[in-house]
Short mmCIF file of C-alpha atoms in Angstrom, two decimals:
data_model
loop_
_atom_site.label_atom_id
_atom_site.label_comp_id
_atom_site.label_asym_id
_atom_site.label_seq_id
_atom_site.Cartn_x
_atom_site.Cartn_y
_atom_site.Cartn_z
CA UNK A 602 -14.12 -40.88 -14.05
CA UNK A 603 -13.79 -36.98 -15.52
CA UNK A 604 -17.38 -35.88 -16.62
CA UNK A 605 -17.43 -35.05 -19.75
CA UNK A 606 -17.70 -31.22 -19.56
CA UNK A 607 -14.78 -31.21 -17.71
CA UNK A 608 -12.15 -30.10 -20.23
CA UNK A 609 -14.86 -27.49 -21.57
CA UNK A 610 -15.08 -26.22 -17.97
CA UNK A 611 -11.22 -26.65 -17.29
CA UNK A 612 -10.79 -24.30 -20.77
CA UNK A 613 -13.08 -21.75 -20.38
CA UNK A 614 -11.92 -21.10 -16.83
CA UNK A 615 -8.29 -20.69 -17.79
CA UNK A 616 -9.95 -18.41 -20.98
CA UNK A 617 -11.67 -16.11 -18.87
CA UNK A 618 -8.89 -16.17 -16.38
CA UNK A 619 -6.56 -14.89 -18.75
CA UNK A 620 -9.03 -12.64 -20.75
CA UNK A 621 -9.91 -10.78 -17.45
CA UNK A 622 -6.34 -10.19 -16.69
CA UNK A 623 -5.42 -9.52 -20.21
CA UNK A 624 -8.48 -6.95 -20.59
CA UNK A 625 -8.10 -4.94 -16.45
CA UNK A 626 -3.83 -4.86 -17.51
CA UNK A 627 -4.63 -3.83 -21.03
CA UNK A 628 -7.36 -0.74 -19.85
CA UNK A 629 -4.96 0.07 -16.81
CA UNK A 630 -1.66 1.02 -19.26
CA UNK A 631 -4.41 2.78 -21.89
CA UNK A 632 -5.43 4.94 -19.41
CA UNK A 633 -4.31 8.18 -17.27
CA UNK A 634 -3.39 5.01 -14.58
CA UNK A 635 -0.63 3.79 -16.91
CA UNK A 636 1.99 4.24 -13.69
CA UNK A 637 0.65 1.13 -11.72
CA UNK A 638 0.78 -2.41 -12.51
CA UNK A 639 -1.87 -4.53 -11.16
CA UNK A 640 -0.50 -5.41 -8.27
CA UNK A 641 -0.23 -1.88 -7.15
CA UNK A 642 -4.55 -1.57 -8.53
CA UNK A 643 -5.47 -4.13 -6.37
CA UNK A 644 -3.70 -2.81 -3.13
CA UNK A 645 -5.95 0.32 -3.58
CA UNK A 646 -9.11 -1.44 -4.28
CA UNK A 647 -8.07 -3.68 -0.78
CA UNK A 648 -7.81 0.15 0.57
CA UNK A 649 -11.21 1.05 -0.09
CA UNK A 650 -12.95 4.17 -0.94
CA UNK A 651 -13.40 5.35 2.56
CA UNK A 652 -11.88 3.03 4.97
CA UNK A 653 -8.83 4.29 6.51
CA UNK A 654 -7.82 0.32 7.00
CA UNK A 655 -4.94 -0.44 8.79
CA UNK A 656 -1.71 -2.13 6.99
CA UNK A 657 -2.73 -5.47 8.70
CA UNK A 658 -6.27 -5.40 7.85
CA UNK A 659 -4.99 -4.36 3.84
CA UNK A 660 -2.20 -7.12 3.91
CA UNK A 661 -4.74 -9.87 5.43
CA UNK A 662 -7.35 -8.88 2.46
CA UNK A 663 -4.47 -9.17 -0.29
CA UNK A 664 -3.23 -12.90 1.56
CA UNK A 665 0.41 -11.49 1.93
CA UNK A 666 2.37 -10.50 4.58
CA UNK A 667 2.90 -6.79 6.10
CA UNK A 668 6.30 -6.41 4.93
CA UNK A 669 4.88 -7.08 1.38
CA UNK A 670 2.23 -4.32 1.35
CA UNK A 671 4.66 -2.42 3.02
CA UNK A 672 6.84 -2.68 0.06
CA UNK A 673 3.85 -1.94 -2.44
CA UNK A 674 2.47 1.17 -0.29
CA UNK A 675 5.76 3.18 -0.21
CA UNK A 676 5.17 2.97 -4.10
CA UNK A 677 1.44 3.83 -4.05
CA UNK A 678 3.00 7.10 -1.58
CA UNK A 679 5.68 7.94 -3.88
CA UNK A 680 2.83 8.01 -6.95
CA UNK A 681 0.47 9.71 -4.93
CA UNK A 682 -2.42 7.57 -4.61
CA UNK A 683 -1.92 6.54 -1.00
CA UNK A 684 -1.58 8.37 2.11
CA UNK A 685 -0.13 6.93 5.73
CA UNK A 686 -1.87 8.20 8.44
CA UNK A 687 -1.23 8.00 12.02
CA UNK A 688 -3.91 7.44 14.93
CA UNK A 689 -4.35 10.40 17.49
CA UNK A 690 -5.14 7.89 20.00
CA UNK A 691 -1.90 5.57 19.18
CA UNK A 692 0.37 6.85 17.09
CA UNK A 693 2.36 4.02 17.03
CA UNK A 694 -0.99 2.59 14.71
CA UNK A 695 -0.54 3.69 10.80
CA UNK A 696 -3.59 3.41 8.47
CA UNK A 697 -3.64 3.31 4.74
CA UNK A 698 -5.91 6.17 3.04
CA UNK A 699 -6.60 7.05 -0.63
CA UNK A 700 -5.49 10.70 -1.49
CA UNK A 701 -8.02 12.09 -4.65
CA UNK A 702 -6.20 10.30 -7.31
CA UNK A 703 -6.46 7.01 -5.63
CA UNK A 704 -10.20 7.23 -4.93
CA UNK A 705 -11.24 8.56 -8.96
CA UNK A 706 -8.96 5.28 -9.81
CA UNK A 707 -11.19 3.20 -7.33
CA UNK A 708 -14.44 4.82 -8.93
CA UNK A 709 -12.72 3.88 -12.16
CA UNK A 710 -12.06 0.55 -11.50
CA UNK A 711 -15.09 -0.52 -9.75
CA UNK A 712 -16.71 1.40 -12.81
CA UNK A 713 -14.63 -1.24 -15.19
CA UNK A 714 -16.03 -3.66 -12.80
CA UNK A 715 -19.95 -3.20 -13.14
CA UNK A 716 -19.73 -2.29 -16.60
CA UNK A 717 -18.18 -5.60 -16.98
CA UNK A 718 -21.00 -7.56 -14.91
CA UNK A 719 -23.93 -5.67 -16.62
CA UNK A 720 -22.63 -6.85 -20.20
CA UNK A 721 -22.26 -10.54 -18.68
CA UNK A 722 -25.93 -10.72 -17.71
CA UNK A 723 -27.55 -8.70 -19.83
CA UNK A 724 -28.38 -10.88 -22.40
CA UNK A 725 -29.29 -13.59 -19.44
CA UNK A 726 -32.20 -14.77 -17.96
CA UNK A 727 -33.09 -14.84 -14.39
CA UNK A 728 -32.71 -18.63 -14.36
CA UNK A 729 -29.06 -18.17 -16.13
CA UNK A 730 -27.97 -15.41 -14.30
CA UNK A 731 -29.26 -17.61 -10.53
CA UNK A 732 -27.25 -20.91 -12.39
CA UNK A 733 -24.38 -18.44 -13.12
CA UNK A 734 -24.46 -16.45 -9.88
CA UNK A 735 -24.60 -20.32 -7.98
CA UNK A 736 -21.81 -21.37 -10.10
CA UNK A 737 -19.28 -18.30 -9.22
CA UNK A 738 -20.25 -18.67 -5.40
CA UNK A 739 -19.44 -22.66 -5.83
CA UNK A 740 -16.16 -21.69 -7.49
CA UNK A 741 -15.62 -18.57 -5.03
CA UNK A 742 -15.77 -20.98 -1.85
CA UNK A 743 -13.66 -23.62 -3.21
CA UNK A 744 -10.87 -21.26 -3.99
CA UNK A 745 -10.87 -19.56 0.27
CA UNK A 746 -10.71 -23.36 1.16
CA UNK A 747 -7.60 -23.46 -0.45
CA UNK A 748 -4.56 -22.96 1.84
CA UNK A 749 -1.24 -22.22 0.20
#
């Protein structure tokens, strides 16, 4: 038997689903970003600031396969937000690297990001935020169990 917050819970997750989607895709075209969707955002966030991460490592983070990124980082090179570089040691080895304007996008977004968390909990208190923080870990695990 369905409890009886469940098509509250069901409805607000879809809501802020949509809303946080709606709101990155909305702030990503407003901006000086407008060339990238968000597929393209979340490859460089997967880069990192400073990691020079190998393709694998990149497409393993994103869940697709190599070919995939592959696809998505000859864009990112074309824009000029992603650089391929080569290992001394093995050059047969490629990993991915932010050039300037994909690392102030990365500051940007991860900006968007905190700005985002400190208006969630600011009007919280430590009990909410703990209930809300257990909640999103609860939700966070169930989601990696999921294998599609």
């Amino acid at each position: 038997m369905e409890q009886p917050q469940f098509k509250d819970v069901n409805n607000y997750l879809v809501h802020v689903f949509d809303e946080m989607l709606r709101i990155e895709e909305t702030s990503l075209k407003e901006s000086d970003f407008h060339d990238l969707s968000m597929k393209e955002m979340h490859t460089i966030a997967a880069i990192g600031l400073y990691g020079d991460k190998r393709t694998s490592q990149v497409a393993k983070e994103l869940h697709v396969t190599v070919g995939t990124l592959t696809v998505s980082v000859n864009t990112l090179v074309k824009k000029g937000y992603v650089l391929r570089v080569r290992q001394e040691k093995d050059r047969r080895v490629v990993n991915l690297k932010l050039t300037n304007r994909g690392r102030l996008l990365y500051r940007l977004h991860d900006k968007f990001h905190r700005t985002m968390v400190k208006r969630i909990i600011t009007d919280l208190d430590d009990p909410e935020v703990s209930a809300l923080l257990g909640a999103l870990k609860s939700l966070s695990n169930y989601l990696s169990e999921i294998k599609i």
